[in-house]
Amino acid sequence: MTSQKLRCVAIDDEPLALDIISKFCGRFGGIELSAYSDPAEGIEVIKKGDFDLAFLDVEMEGINGLEIAAAVPPEACFIFTTAYLDYAFDGFNLNAVDYLHKPFAYDRFKLAVEKAIKKLDYNEHVQADKCIVVKQEYNNVSIPLADIAYIEAMEGYSKIFRTDGSCTLSRVILKTIGAMLPQKKFLRIHRSFIVAVDKIRSFSRQSVTLASGQTIPVGRQYSALLAERLQNQK
């Protein structure tokens, strides 16, 4: 993350709170911030997943940040901001990077962002050279990331298809496996499918074709992100 801009989204229905976050982001440096005082507009950006870190206010008109965070992939990186201490436990249950209690000072903001960067670096760089370990029946199975072609959800299980044609049926659900995978190498393209980006040979708005010839459907809500992701890699 040190070599590129940190893409941040801030959602808070209080303009003053957004001004403070914007000011602190400018002071920190290297941050590209999109701020939204309209929660509905911000949620649409969050759903696309095209961000590195999100600052979410907990208490907003008609919705709260906890609901937003619970509705997106678990690998998403969040920092919650609120004036209410009662939500801290809920925030950490959602795997939040940190919890900023308003009003917060710049030093506390800086610490939270640095924690987020460490998490992003871990996901994108450290995990990239490793394996994932999943449960298969009563055994733990180690699967190199480079061997994974795609993963399919199956009624509380996941089928992990490898490049050699073999398949591992795991008791770990797709959402959990998605959190283990580096975001730059894998992409969710459907409610039931995650694919390895470098295994995609061609794609359309309705499907992707892998190097193996396997065709996988693309969900309507994922098609725009898929196109943007693959076109940016060319």
XYZ file of C-alpha atoms in Angstrom:
234
model
C 0.000 0.000 0.000
C 2.963 2.331 0.400
C 3.434 2.700 -3.379
C -0.092 3.779 -4.273
C -2.950 5.914 -3.044
C -5.094 4.463 -0.288
C -8.665 4.578 -1.630
C -10.952 5.578 1.215
C -14.707 6.059 1.526
C -16.284 8.005 4.392
C -20.018 7.822 5.151
C -21.472 10.128 7.784
C -24.668 12.177 7.725
C -22.928 14.966 9.646
C -20.974 17.220 7.222
C -18.729 18.458 10.032
C -17.617 14.895 10.786
C -16.765 14.371 7.119
C -14.802 17.631 7.091
C -12.688 16.381 9.992
C -12.001 13.039 8.310
C -11.112 14.848 5.076
C -8.745 17.164 6.934
C -7.070 14.267 8.734
C -6.728 12.280 5.493
C -5.001 15.263 3.875
C -2.668 15.558 6.826
C -1.858 11.831 6.723
C -1.102 11.979 2.992
C -1.380 9.385 0.250
C -5.146 9.023 0.660
C -7.779 9.400 -2.048
C -11.032 10.120 -0.182
C -14.643 10.002 -1.374
C -17.003 11.412 1.265
C -20.771 10.894 1.393
C -23.250 12.645 3.688
C -26.073 10.712 2.026
C -25.810 7.141 3.404
C -27.747 5.664 0.463
C -25.254 7.093 -2.020
C -22.310 5.887 0.027
C -23.767 2.388 0.361
C -23.842 2.005 -3.423
C -20.113 2.727 -3.535
C -19.449 0.309 -0.689
C -21.372 -2.479 -2.437
C -19.137 -2.191 -5.498
C -16.142 -2.956 -3.304
C -13.922 -0.504 -5.171
C -12.159 0.843 -2.082
C -9.413 -0.070 0.361
C -10.765 1.405 3.577
C -14.129 2.783 4.705
C -14.893 5.127 7.595
C -18.454 4.384 8.713
C -20.524 6.357 11.164
C -22.643 4.010 13.267
C -25.697 6.177 13.932
C -27.173 7.673 10.748
C -30.668 8.559 9.605
C -32.517 5.341 8.767
C -29.448 3.064 8.847
C -26.226 2.499 10.740
C -22.708 1.582 9.776
C -22.947 -1.846 11.394
C -25.710 -2.810 8.965
C -23.635 -1.616 6.031
C -20.545 -3.553 7.144
C -22.529 -6.734 7.740
C -23.851 -6.670 4.164
C -20.510 -6.649 2.325
C -17.688 -9.233 1.996
C -15.785 -9.874 5.231
C -12.460 -8.961 3.648
C -13.623 -5.330 3.422
C -11.625 -3.014 5.658
C -13.634 -0.739 7.998
C -13.062 1.820 10.723
C -16.194 2.749 12.653
C -16.724 6.292 13.915
C -19.373 7.169 16.487
C -20.125 9.173 19.578
C -21.613 6.102 21.266
C -19.350 3.668 23.110
C -22.072 1.022 23.268
C -21.339 -0.098 19.714
C -17.667 -0.965 20.184
C -18.294 -4.651 20.857
C -20.561 -4.997 17.805
C -17.974 -3.277 15.651
C -15.199 -5.644 16.594
C -17.505 -8.623 16.078
C -17.720 -7.483 12.455
C -13.922 -7.587 12.233
C -13.534 -3.828 12.169
C -9.954 -2.601 12.011
C -10.631 -0.002 14.684
C -13.314 2.036 16.428
C -12.943 5.807 16.701
C -14.925 7.485 19.456
C -16.006 11.019 18.481
C -14.528 13.520 18.886
C -11.199 11.875 18.051
C -7.819 13.543 17.672
C -5.499 13.245 14.690
C -3.045 10.969 16.532
C -5.838 8.473 17.227
C -6.984 8.689 13.597
C -3.417 8.121 12.390
C -3.064 5.007 14.538
C -6.293 3.557 13.137
C -5.262 4.166 9.517
C -1.840 2.631 10.124
C -3.549 -0.486 11.503
C -5.686 -0.652 8.373
C -2.640 -0.369 6.109
C -0.965 -3.239 7.960
C -4.058 -5.383 7.442
C -4.219 -4.513 3.735
C -0.528 -5.241 3.280
C -1.027 -8.615 4.956
C -3.960 -9.528 2.742
C -2.339 -8.412 -0.502
C 1.308 -9.324 -0.040
C 1.902 -11.851 2.719
C -0.993 -14.114 1.847
C -0.162 -13.976 -1.843
C 2.699 -16.463 -1.369
C 0.888 -18.805 0.986
C -1.820 -21.412 1.164
C -5.253 -21.450 2.674
C -6.122 -24.121 5.198
C -9.687 -25.431 5.156
C -11.614 -28.131 6.942
C -12.428 -31.284 4.961
C -14.411 -33.775 7.029
C -12.215 -34.108 10.136
C -8.957 -33.038 8.541
C -7.272 -29.711 7.803
C -6.264 -29.427 4.156
C -3.647 -26.969 2.907
C -4.280 -25.634 -0.605
C -1.737 -23.412 -2.413
C -3.406 -20.261 -3.730
C -1.767 -20.762 -7.123
C -3.590 -24.094 -7.477
C -7.088 -22.625 -7.036
C -9.102 -22.059 -10.225
C -12.466 -21.220 -8.661
C -14.642 -21.891 -5.632
C -18.342 -22.728 -5.615
C -20.794 -22.440 -2.723
C -22.867 -25.541 -2.049
C -25.500 -25.577 0.747
C -23.240 -24.635 3.660
C -20.142 -26.139 2.054
C -17.643 -24.937 -0.533
C -16.173 -26.822 -3.479
C -12.626 -25.685 -4.231
C -11.683 -26.552 -7.802
C -7.971 -26.817 -8.564
C -6.080 -26.282 -11.789
C -5.244 -30.023 -11.994
C -8.959 -30.862 -12.169
C -9.310 -32.111 -8.614
C -11.835 -30.721 -6.139
C -11.865 -30.287 -2.369
C -15.240 -30.229 -0.595
C -14.869 -28.118 2.539
C -17.185 -27.441 5.468
C -16.067 -23.791 5.327
C -18.637 -21.480 3.703
C -17.791 -19.323 0.691
C -17.919 -16.046 2.628
C -15.301 -17.303 5.091
C -13.009 -18.595 2.362
C -13.323 -15.257 0.587
C -11.919 -13.539 3.668
C -8.818 -15.764 3.493
C -7.997 -14.879 -0.094
C -5.931 -11.877 -1.303
C -8.332 -9.449 -2.991
C -6.003 -8.687 -5.892
C -5.834 -12.337 -6.935
C -9.419 -13.483 -6.426
C -12.776 -11.959 -7.290
C -16.329 -12.797 -6.345
C -18.393 -12.802 -9.523
C -21.611 -14.390 -8.261
C -23.330 -15.178 -4.976
C -22.056 -18.734 -5.414
C -18.677 -18.278 -7.121
C -15.215 -16.829 -6.492
C -12.632 -17.102 -9.275
C -8.884 -16.691 -9.526
C -8.393 -13.584 -11.665
C -5.327 -14.940 -13.481
C -7.273 -18.067 -14.524
C -9.870 -16.065 -16.488
C -9.429 -16.436 -20.258
C -12.401 -14.345 -21.400
C -15.496 -12.744 -19.968
C -18.824 -11.111 -20.719
C -21.519 -9.528 -18.572
C -23.134 -12.952 -18.147
C -20.193 -15.336 -17.694
C -16.457 -15.910 -17.509
C -14.505 -18.648 -19.235
C -11.461 -20.009 -17.443
C -8.233 -21.258 -18.989
C -9.524 -24.791 -18.427
C -12.580 -24.069 -20.593
C -14.972 -24.043 -17.631
C -17.741 -21.435 -17.935
C -19.024 -19.763 -14.754
C -22.024 -17.428 -14.478
C -21.631 -13.783 -13.481
C -24.226 -12.266 -11.157
C -25.852 -9.052 -12.323
C -24.612 -7.063 -9.318
C -21.024 -8.197 -9.937
C -20.738 -7.622 -13.705
C -19.650 -3.970 -13.587
C -16.935 -4.652 -11.010
C -15.703 -7.644 -13.008
C -15.400 -5.589 -16.196
C -13.631 -2.727 -14.440
C -11.230 -5.057 -12.653
C -10.193 -7.004 -15.725
C -9.999 -4.010 -18.058
C -7.737 -2.200 -15.578
C -5.339 -5.149 -15.612
C -4.761 -4.968 -19.339
